[in-house]
Short mmCIF file of C-alpha atoms and ligand atoms in Angstrom, two decimals:
data_model
loop_
_atom_site.label_atom_id
_atom_site.label_comp_id
_atom_site.label_asym_id
_atom_site.label_seq_id
_atom_site.Cartn_x
_atom_site.Cartn_y
_atom_site.Cartn_z
CA MET J 1 -54.52 -2.80 -47.63
CA SER J 2 -53.11 -1.87 -51.04
CA ALA J 3 -49.98 -3.73 -52.16
CA VAL J 4 -48.26 -0.50 -53.19
CA MET J 5 -47.55 1.94 -50.37
CA ASP J 6 -45.24 4.93 -50.57
CA ILE J 7 -43.26 4.48 -47.37
CA TYR J 8 -40.57 6.94 -48.53
CA ASP J 9 -42.77 10.05 -48.42
CA PRO J 10 -41.58 12.06 -45.33
CA GLU J 11 -45.07 13.56 -45.11
CA LEU J 12 -46.42 10.16 -44.13
CA TYR J 13 -44.47 10.27 -40.85
CA VAL J 14 -45.80 13.61 -39.61
CA ASP J 15 -48.79 12.02 -37.86
CA GLY J 16 -46.74 9.20 -36.33
CA PRO J 17 -44.82 6.13 -37.46
CA ILE J 18 -46.80 4.01 -39.91
CA HIS J 19 -46.97 0.89 -37.75
CA GLU J 20 -50.09 -0.62 -39.32
CA ILE J 21 -48.53 -0.37 -42.76
CA PHE J 22 -45.31 -1.99 -41.56
CA ALA J 23 -47.24 -4.79 -39.79
CA ASP J 24 -49.11 -5.47 -43.02
CA LEU J 25 -45.93 -5.44 -45.11
CA ARG J 26 -44.11 -7.73 -42.65
CA ARG J 27 -46.83 -10.29 -43.40
CA THR J 28 -47.07 -9.76 -47.13
CA GLN J 29 -43.81 -8.24 -48.49
CA PRO J 30 -41.15 -8.16 -45.74
CA VAL J 31 -38.49 -7.26 -48.31
CA TYR J 32 -40.30 -4.35 -49.92
CA TRP J 33 -39.25 -2.39 -52.98
CA GLN J 34 -39.85 1.36 -52.67
CA ASP J 35 -39.36 3.85 -55.50
CA MET J 36 -37.83 7.27 -54.80
CA PRO J 37 -38.29 10.57 -56.59
CA GLY J 38 -35.45 11.38 -59.01
CA GLU J 39 -33.13 8.50 -58.16
CA PRO J 40 -33.16 4.71 -57.76
CA GLY J 41 -35.40 3.34 -55.03
CA TYR J 42 -34.46 0.89 -52.27
CA TRP J 43 -35.28 -2.37 -50.57
CA ALA J 44 -36.93 -1.79 -47.20
CA ILE J 45 -35.92 -4.65 -44.90
CA LEU J 46 -38.71 -5.01 -42.39
CA THR J 47 -38.21 -8.07 -40.17
CA HIS J 48 -35.91 -8.33 -37.17
CA ALA J 49 -34.07 -11.39 -38.58
CA ASP J 50 -33.44 -9.75 -41.96
CA VAL J 51 -32.24 -6.45 -40.45
CA ALA J 52 -29.83 -8.51 -38.32
CA HIS J 53 -28.66 -10.40 -41.44
CA VAL J 54 -27.83 -7.15 -43.26
CA ALA J 55 -26.08 -5.66 -40.22
CA ARG J 56 -24.01 -8.82 -39.71
CA ASN J 57 -22.65 -8.83 -43.28
CA PRO J 58 -20.88 -5.48 -43.65
CA LEU J 59 -18.85 -6.54 -46.68
CA LEU J 60 -21.88 -7.68 -48.63
CA PHE J 61 -23.94 -4.71 -47.43
CA SER J 62 -21.54 -1.78 -47.46
CA ALA J 63 -21.86 1.48 -45.52
CA GLU J 64 -18.95 3.03 -47.39
CA THR J 65 -20.17 2.58 -50.98
CA GLY J 66 -23.19 4.85 -50.81
CA GLY J 67 -23.39 6.14 -47.24
CA VAL J 68 -26.13 5.43 -44.71
CA VAL J 69 -29.04 7.59 -45.85
CA LEU J 70 -31.41 6.76 -48.67
CA GLU J 71 -30.64 9.80 -50.79
CA ASN J 72 -27.49 9.30 -52.88
CA GLN J 73 -24.78 11.75 -51.82
CA SER J 74 -22.52 13.66 -54.18
CA PRO J 75 -18.99 12.19 -54.52
CA GLU J 76 -17.65 15.28 -52.66
CA ARG J 77 -20.03 14.72 -49.75
CA LEU J 78 -19.15 11.01 -49.60
CA GLU J 79 -15.46 11.91 -49.61
CA MET J 80 -16.05 14.30 -46.67
CA GLN J 81 -17.60 11.44 -44.72
CA ARG J 82 -14.80 8.95 -45.42
CA ASN J 83 -13.32 9.39 -41.96
CA MET J 84 -16.54 8.76 -40.12
CA LEU J 85 -16.79 5.33 -38.52
CA LEU J 86 -20.40 5.04 -39.58
CA MET J 87 -19.34 5.18 -43.23
CA MET J 88 -16.33 2.85 -43.12
CA ASP J 89 -16.28 -0.82 -44.11
CA PRO J 90 -13.99 -3.45 -42.63
CA PRO J 91 -11.03 -3.85 -42.42
CA ARG J 92 -10.52 -0.06 -42.11
CA HIS J 93 -13.58 0.24 -39.87
CA THR J 94 -12.22 -2.37 -37.46
CA GLU J 95 -8.82 -0.64 -37.28
CA TYR J 96 -10.43 2.65 -36.32
CA ARG J 97 -13.14 1.32 -34.09
CA LYS J 98 -11.06 -1.03 -31.93
CA PRO J 99 -8.90 1.58 -30.18
CA LEU J 100 -11.91 3.88 -29.73
CA ALA J 101 -14.19 1.19 -28.33
CA GLU J 102 -11.91 1.00 -25.27
CA HIS J 103 -12.94 4.52 -24.31
CA PHE J 104 -16.68 3.88 -24.69
CA LYS J 105 -16.95 0.68 -22.65
CA ALA J 106 -19.70 0.41 -20.04
CA ARG J 107 -17.19 0.72 -17.20
CA VAL J 108 -15.54 3.85 -18.60
CA MET J 109 -18.91 5.47 -19.27
CA GLY J 110 -20.08 4.45 -15.79
CA GLU J 111 -17.35 6.65 -14.36
CA LEU J 112 -19.09 9.60 -15.97
CA GLU J 113 -22.27 9.12 -13.99
CA ASP J 114 -21.55 11.84 -11.41
CA ARG J 115 -20.73 14.33 -14.12
CA VAL J 116 -23.86 13.49 -16.16
CA ARG J 117 -25.95 13.81 -12.99
CA GLU J 118 -24.39 17.16 -12.17
CA LEU J 119 -25.17 18.51 -15.66
CA THR J 120 -28.70 17.09 -15.52
CA ALA J 121 -29.31 18.62 -12.08
CA LEU J 122 -28.06 22.00 -13.23
CA LEU J 123 -30.34 21.86 -16.26
CA LEU J 124 -33.44 20.74 -14.35
CA ASP J 125 -32.89 23.16 -11.46
CA GLY J 126 -33.03 25.93 -14.02
CA VAL J 127 -36.47 25.05 -15.46
CA ASP J 128 -39.90 25.35 -13.90
CA GLY J 129 -43.51 25.86 -15.02
CA GLU J 130 -44.27 25.95 -18.75
CA VAL J 131 -41.51 24.69 -21.03
CA GLU J 132 -41.15 23.57 -24.61
CA PHE J 133 -39.64 20.30 -23.49
CA VAL J 134 -37.85 19.28 -26.70
CA HIS J 135 -35.89 22.48 -27.10
CA ASP J 136 -35.64 23.87 -23.57
CA VAL J 137 -34.89 20.63 -21.75
CA ALA J 138 -34.16 17.46 -23.77
CA GLY J 139 -32.07 19.27 -26.40
CA VAL J 140 -29.69 20.85 -23.90
CA LEU J 141 -28.06 17.82 -22.31
CA PRO J 142 -26.50 15.81 -25.22
CA SER J 143 -24.05 18.46 -26.47
CA GLN J 144 -23.05 19.28 -22.88
CA VAL J 145 -22.25 15.63 -22.16
CA VAL J 146 -20.32 15.06 -25.39
CA GLY J 147 -18.66 18.48 -25.10
CA GLY J 148 -17.53 17.57 -21.58
CA LEU J 149 -16.27 14.17 -22.76
CA PHE J 150 -13.99 15.88 -25.28
CA GLY J 151 -12.95 18.64 -22.86
CA ILE J 152 -14.61 21.39 -24.92
CA PRO J 153 -14.95 24.60 -22.85
CA ALA J 154 -18.52 25.11 -21.58
CA GLN J 155 -18.92 28.44 -23.37
CA ASP J 156 -18.66 26.60 -26.71
CA TRP J 157 -21.32 23.95 -25.94
CA PRO J 158 -24.21 26.01 -27.36
CA ASN J 159 -22.35 26.32 -30.68
CA ILE J 160 -21.81 22.59 -30.79
CA ARG J 161 -25.50 22.05 -30.19
CA GLN J 162 -26.50 24.53 -32.87
CA TRP J 163 -24.21 23.00 -35.52
CA ALA J 164 -25.39 19.50 -34.66
CA GLU J 165 -29.07 20.41 -34.80
CA GLN J 166 -28.73 22.12 -38.14
CA THR J 167 -27.16 19.10 -39.79
CA THR J 168 -30.13 16.83 -39.10
CA SER J 169 -33.83 16.82 -40.00
CA GLN J 170 -33.21 18.13 -43.50
CA GLN J 171 -36.69 17.07 -44.61
CA ASP J 172 -38.53 19.41 -42.25
CA PRO J 173 -38.80 23.00 -43.52
CA ASP J 174 -39.43 24.22 -39.94
CA LEU J 175 -36.10 22.84 -38.78
CA VAL J 176 -33.93 23.51 -41.81
CA GLY J 177 -34.49 27.28 -41.80
CA ASP J 178 -31.89 29.17 -43.79
CA PHE J 179 -29.05 26.85 -42.88
CA ASP J 180 -26.94 24.80 -45.21
CA ALA J 181 -26.14 21.45 -43.58
CA THR J 182 -22.77 21.04 -45.31
CA ALA J 183 -21.70 24.52 -44.19
CA GLU J 184 -22.70 23.77 -40.59
CA ILE J 185 -20.82 20.43 -40.58
CA THR J 186 -17.79 22.23 -42.01
CA LYS J 187 -17.94 24.85 -39.23
CA MET J 188 -18.02 22.14 -36.60
CA ALA J 189 -15.14 20.23 -38.25
CA ILE J 190 -13.02 23.40 -38.46
CA TYR J 191 -13.72 24.14 -34.81
CA ALA J 192 -12.61 20.59 -33.91
CA ILE J 193 -9.49 20.74 -36.07
CA GLN J 194 -8.42 24.00 -34.40
CA PHE J 195 -9.22 22.52 -31.00
CA ALA J 196 -6.99 19.49 -31.75
CA MET J 197 -4.18 21.71 -33.06
CA ARG J 198 -4.26 23.78 -29.87
CA ARG J 199 -4.39 20.71 -27.68
CA ARG J 200 -1.26 19.24 -29.30
CA THR J 201 0.69 22.22 -28.00
CA GLU J 202 -0.62 21.73 -24.44
CA GLU J 203 -0.23 19.13 -21.69
CA PRO J 204 -2.47 16.05 -22.20
CA ARG J 205 -5.63 16.04 -20.07
CA ALA J 206 -7.94 13.33 -18.78
CA ASP J 207 -10.43 13.61 -21.62
CA LEU J 208 -11.28 11.93 -24.90
CA THR J 209 -9.42 14.50 -27.00
CA SER J 210 -6.08 13.71 -25.35
CA LEU J 211 -6.74 9.96 -25.47
CA ILE J 212 -7.54 10.09 -29.19
CA LEU J 213 -4.61 12.32 -30.06
CA ALA J 214 -2.26 9.91 -28.27
CA GLY J 215 -3.82 6.78 -29.84
CA GLU J 216 -3.04 4.74 -32.96
CA PHE J 217 -5.61 4.07 -35.67
CA GLY J 218 -4.66 1.69 -38.45
CA GLY J 219 -1.06 1.82 -37.22
CA LYS J 220 -0.74 5.61 -37.12
CA ALA J 221 -1.85 8.63 -35.12
CA MET J 222 -5.06 10.43 -36.09
CA SER J 223 -4.45 13.57 -38.12
CA ASP J 224 -6.20 16.79 -37.11
CA ILE J 225 -8.49 16.44 -40.12
CA GLU J 226 -9.43 12.89 -39.15
CA PHE J 227 -10.06 14.16 -35.62
CA GLY J 228 -12.36 16.84 -37.09
CA SER J 229 -14.44 14.21 -38.90
CA PHE J 230 -14.54 11.94 -35.92
CA PHE J 231 -15.63 14.70 -33.57
CA THR J 232 -18.33 15.86 -35.98
CA GLN J 233 -19.66 12.34 -36.31
CA LEU J 234 -19.78 11.74 -32.58
CA VAL J 235 -21.56 14.97 -31.86
CA THR J 236 -24.13 14.53 -34.64
CA ALA J 237 -24.65 10.81 -33.89
CA GLY J 238 -25.32 11.46 -30.22
CA ASN J 239 -27.23 14.72 -30.36
CA ASP J 240 -30.68 14.34 -31.91
CA THR J 241 -30.86 10.67 -31.02
CA THR J 242 -30.41 11.33 -27.29
CA LYS J 243 -32.67 14.40 -27.39
CA THR J 244 -35.36 12.22 -28.98
CA MET J 245 -34.95 9.45 -26.43
CA LEU J 246 -35.55 11.97 -23.62
CA SER J 247 -38.47 13.85 -25.21
CA SER J 248 -40.28 10.88 -26.79
CA GLY J 249 -39.65 9.06 -23.52
CA LEU J 250 -41.50 11.64 -21.46
CA HIS J 251 -44.28 11.79 -24.06
CA LEU J 252 -44.74 8.01 -23.89
CA LEU J 253 -44.74 7.98 -20.09
CA LEU J 254 -47.38 10.73 -19.96
CA ASP J 255 -49.47 8.64 -22.37
CA HIS J 256 -49.20 5.67 -20.01
CA PRO J 257 -49.90 7.22 -16.58
CA GLU J 258 -50.09 3.90 -14.74
CA GLN J 259 -46.55 3.02 -15.92
CA LEU J 260 -45.33 6.51 -14.99
CA ARG J 261 -46.77 5.98 -11.50
CA ALA J 262 -44.96 2.64 -11.26
CA LEU J 263 -41.67 4.32 -12.23
CA ARG J 264 -42.15 7.02 -9.64
CA SER J 265 -42.71 4.51 -6.88
CA ASP J 266 -39.90 2.19 -8.01
CA PRO J 267 -37.02 3.98 -9.78
CA ALA J 268 -35.29 0.59 -10.21
CA LEU J 269 -37.68 0.18 -13.16
CA ILE J 270 -36.09 3.13 -15.00
CA PRO J 271 -33.38 1.21 -16.95
CA GLY J 272 -36.03 -1.17 -18.34
CA ALA J 273 -38.27 1.80 -19.16
CA VAL J 274 -35.41 3.43 -21.10
CA GLU J 275 -35.02 0.25 -23.18
CA GLU J 276 -38.73 0.15 -23.91
CA ILE J 277 -38.73 3.84 -24.84
CA LEU J 278 -35.89 3.06 -27.25
CA ARG J 279 -37.78 0.10 -28.74
CA PHE J 280 -41.12 1.87 -29.02
CA ALA J 281 -39.83 5.27 -30.16
CA ASN J 282 -36.51 4.37 -31.81
CA PRO J 283 -34.90 7.75 -32.62
CA LEU J 284 -33.77 6.63 -36.09
CA HIS J 285 -36.16 4.92 -38.48
CA TYR J 286 -33.47 3.25 -40.57
CA PHE J 287 -29.86 3.17 -41.78
CA ARG J 288 -28.93 2.28 -45.32
CA ARG J 289 -26.40 -0.07 -46.89
CA THR J 290 -25.50 -0.78 -50.53
CA ALA J 291 -25.23 -4.38 -51.81
CA THR J 292 -21.75 -5.07 -53.17
CA ALA J 293 -22.71 -8.31 -55.00
CA ASP J 294 -25.85 -10.03 -56.25
CA THR J 295 -27.54 -11.78 -53.34
CA GLU J 296 -30.97 -12.54 -51.97
CA ILE J 297 -32.90 -11.84 -48.80
CA ARG J 298 -35.85 -14.08 -47.94
CA GLY J 299 -35.74 -15.37 -51.52
CA VAL J 300 -35.98 -11.86 -53.01
CA PRO J 301 -33.12 -11.19 -55.45
CA ILE J 302 -31.03 -8.12 -54.58
CA LYS J 303 -28.62 -6.83 -57.23
CA ALA J 304 -25.12 -5.44 -56.68
CA GLY J 305 -25.49 -1.69 -56.24
CA ASP J 306 -29.04 -1.86 -54.81
CA LYS J 307 -29.83 0.25 -51.76
CA VAL J 308 -30.95 -1.75 -48.73
CA ALA J 309 -32.55 -0.01 -45.72
CA MET J 310 -32.57 -1.68 -42.29
CA TRP J 311 -35.92 -0.48 -41.00
CA TYR J 312 -35.54 -0.42 -37.20
CA THR J 313 -39.07 0.97 -36.72
CA SER J 314 -40.50 -2.19 -38.23
CA ALA J 315 -37.98 -4.68 -36.78
CA ASN J 316 -38.69 -3.36 -33.26
CA ARG J 317 -42.35 -4.35 -33.66
CA ASP J 318 -41.74 -7.74 -35.25
CA GLU J 319 -44.32 -10.21 -33.90
CA ALA J 320 -41.84 -13.06 -34.38
CA VAL J 321 -39.59 -11.55 -31.68
CA PHE J 322 -41.76 -9.40 -29.38
CA THR J 323 -44.96 -10.45 -27.61
CA GLU J 324 -47.68 -7.85 -28.12
CA PRO J 325 -45.23 -5.62 -30.00
CA GLN J 326 -47.63 -2.68 -30.26
CA ARG J 327 -47.92 -2.45 -26.47
CA PHE J 328 -45.64 -0.10 -24.51
CA ASP J 329 -44.45 -2.07 -21.49
CA ILE J 330 -41.65 -0.77 -19.26
CA ARG J 331 -41.31 -4.26 -17.76
CA ARG J 332 -40.66 -5.96 -21.11
CA ASN J 333 -37.89 -8.52 -20.69
CA PRO J 334 -36.04 -9.55 -22.77
CA ASN J 335 -36.09 -6.56 -25.07
CA PRO J 336 -33.77 -7.20 -28.04
CA HIS J 337 -34.69 -3.99 -29.90
CA LEU J 338 -32.45 -2.82 -32.75
CA SER J 339 -32.53 0.91 -32.04
CA PHE J 340 -28.73 0.98 -31.60
CA GLY J 341 -28.14 -1.17 -34.69
CA LEU J 342 -26.20 -4.42 -34.40
CA ALA J 343 -22.82 -6.04 -35.06
CA GLN J 344 -20.03 -4.14 -36.86
CA HIS J 345 -21.51 -0.63 -36.52
CA TYR J 346 -23.36 -1.20 -33.22
CA CYS J 347 -23.70 2.22 -31.60
CA LEU J 348 -20.44 3.27 -30.04
CA GLY J 349 -22.28 5.59 -27.65
CA VAL J 350 -24.75 2.97 -26.41
CA HIS J 351 -23.55 2.98 -22.78
CA LEU J 352 -23.43 6.75 -22.67
CA ALA J 353 -26.93 7.03 -24.16
CA ARG J 354 -28.32 4.55 -21.62
CA LEU J 355 -26.58 6.39 -18.80
CA GLU J 356 -28.03 9.72 -19.92
CA GLY J 357 -31.51 8.17 -20.24
CA ARG J 358 -31.45 6.64 -16.78
CA VAL J 359 -29.97 9.63 -14.96
CA PHE J 360 -32.26 12.08 -16.76
CA PHE J 361 -35.49 10.26 -15.82
CA GLU J 362 -34.29 9.65 -12.25
CA GLU J 363 -33.63 13.35 -11.76
CA LEU J 364 -36.72 14.55 -13.66
CA LEU J 365 -39.20 12.38 -11.77
CA ARG J 366 -37.57 13.09 -8.41
CA ARG J 367 -37.74 16.86 -8.92
CA PHE J 368 -41.19 17.25 -10.43
CA PRO J 369 -44.02 15.40 -8.69
CA ARG J 370 -46.41 16.73 -11.34
CA ILE J 371 -45.67 16.78 -15.05
CA GLU J 372 -48.45 17.58 -17.52
CA GLN J 373 -48.66 17.96 -21.26
CA ILE J 374 -50.32 21.31 -21.97
CA GLY J 375 -50.44 21.38 -25.76
CA GLU J 376 -50.11 19.30 -28.85
CA ALA J 377 -46.88 17.38 -29.51
CA ARG J 378 -45.55 18.03 -33.03
CA ARG J 379 -43.47 15.51 -34.90
CA ILE J 380 -40.47 16.04 -37.18
CA ARG J 381 -41.31 15.65 -40.87
CA SER J 382 -38.80 12.97 -41.71
CA ASN J 383 -38.49 9.37 -42.84
CA LEU J 384 -35.16 9.14 -40.94
CA ASN J 385 -35.52 11.06 -37.66
CA ASN J 386 -38.36 9.58 -35.64
CA GLY J 387 -38.84 12.32 -33.11
CA LEU J 388 -40.73 15.32 -31.79
CA LYS J 389 -39.99 18.92 -32.64
CA SER J 390 -42.14 20.31 -29.86
CA LEU J 391 -43.77 19.09 -26.66
CA PRO J 392 -45.39 21.74 -24.42
CA ILE J 393 -45.10 20.68 -20.80
CA LEU J 394 -45.94 22.08 -17.38
CA LEU J 395 -43.41 21.07 -14.73
CA SER J 396 -44.51 21.53 -11.11
CA ARG J 397 -42.30 21.06 -8.08
C1 LIG B 1 -30.48 7.18 -27.91
C2 LIG B 1 -29.36 7.54 -28.46
C3 LIG B 1 -28.71 6.86 -29.65
C4 LIG B 1 -29.24 6.06 -30.64
C5 LIG B 1 -30.69 5.62 -30.80
C6 LIG B 1 -28.15 5.71 -31.53
C7 LIG B 1 -28.29 4.89 -32.65
C8 LIG B 1 -27.25 4.41 -33.40
C9 LIG B 1 -27.36 3.43 -34.45
C10 LIG B 1 -28.66 2.82 -34.94
C11 LIG B 1 -26.12 3.18 -34.91
C12 LIG B 1 -25.74 2.11 -35.93
C13 LIG B 1 -25.48 2.65 -37.28
C14 LIG B 1 -25.36 1.60 -38.35
O1 LIG B 1 -25.54 0.40 -38.17
O2 LIG B 1 -25.06 2.06 -39.46
C15 LIG B 1 -25.21 4.05 -34.20
C16 LIG B 1 -23.86 4.13 -34.42
C17 LIG B 1 -23.04 5.04 -33.80
N1 LIG B 1 -23.36 5.84 -32.72
FE1 LIG B 1 -25.14 5.98 -31.83
N2 LIG B 1 -27.01 6.29 -31.07
C18 LIG B 1 -27.29 7.00 -29.93
C19 LIG B 1 -26.41 7.72 -29.15
C20 LIG B 1 -25.09 7.89 -29.43
C21 LIG B 1 -24.16 8.67 -28.63
C22 LIG B 1 -24.53 9.39 -27.33
C23 LIG B 1 -22.97 8.62 -29.27
C24 LIG B 1 -21.64 9.24 -28.90
C25 LIG B 1 -21.44 10.13 -28.04
C26 LIG B 1 -23.13 7.79 -30.46
C27 LIG B 1 -22.13 7.50 -31.37
C28 LIG B 1 -22.25 6.59 -32.39
C29 LIG B 1 -21.16 6.25 -33.29
C30 LIG B 1 -19.76 6.84 -33.26
C31 LIG B 1 -21.66 5.30 -34.18
C32 LIG B 1 -20.91 4.63 -35.33
C33 LIG B 1 -20.34 3.33 -34.87
C34 LIG B 1 -19.69 2.57 -35.97
O3 LIG B 1 -19.96 2.81 -37.15
O4 LIG B 1 -18.88 1.70 -35.65
N3 LIG B 1 -24.43 7.36 -30.51
N4 LIG B 1 -25.92 4.76 -33.25
#
């Protein structure tokens, strides 16, 4: 294979992740320099160990300096994102994350199981026959769950979903439409700010909004504007990722009918299947950092200011960590995939995402003894979002 591959080009990902190219690069150039059109390129970090090294050194590899996507953001856009956990470095990150982490622990999320099941049941009871699974089914649940967590009234959930969907997948003309991502994010933030302002005048409730408004972050209460940023980040972080886990998950199971049969006869296999879906079809290809000092990775010199991309899609198939990494295996154990990141910025919503994955597949398989794909699956054109934009399915009870 040629030594120079353009792994930035979003077009390359339309037919599926480029696993052969990554496998080749892991052998030959695991710290790979990639040019970008119109701005400096980046180092693609392709092995599991090196992705972990970058994630574990948040001061050397900063999220705050240049954000987490490959394309450099304008100073105004970076400023807007300053209050998002994802874009903070320690010590500020730690001060904000610690009080929040309490509310996202496995035990706290576990208490939501009945509610998540209720929402899932309501959704699945309302569909039958031919559906466009990504939009009509998988895309509905995440904003309902997060909306419920924050105590957002149900009539506003569709708005939340719409704003969240229009802020992602900017590289796919089909999905961008006429929307301006910054304007959509701003609408969601304004909604959240007004929601927080109203809530401060009311009695506290048993939801995340009241808990956050009563909490202390870096020694002080969160302002309404900070709440707006935080809300926006949580909704966008958990929306497309969860939708992808559910839709790519079904797609993978339909492609592996013997494993689907095993899941149907033994639902105890579902949590393991969810992990393997996450490894095999990680919803995000990468997140970026910026080096704050000269350093090296695997002997390759990295200069201060260089972009460094932790390529989860490659790390999740690293032969040094996974046996037969290109094989989908719902019984894989252990399964140390990096689809939720690692260390300082490890996904805050991990327990919620796993809960949604498990409950969704339990309810889906129980309700529909026959599930068939009835048309071609189409993938998002993106080097960041590793997901489907359509999956035609026939659901039979
Ligand atoms: C399958 C679903 C999900 C996937 C694959 C996913 C993936 C990720 C990844 C890779 C990171 C690490 C970012 C980094 O290192 O820069 C992250 C962080 C984060 N995720 Fe998730 N996520 C999912 C669901 C959710 C949900 C449901 C929520 C909340 C409701 C959420 C909230 C967050 C937040 C707040 C962060 C930032 C944490 C921090 O910077 O400390 N995620 N997620």
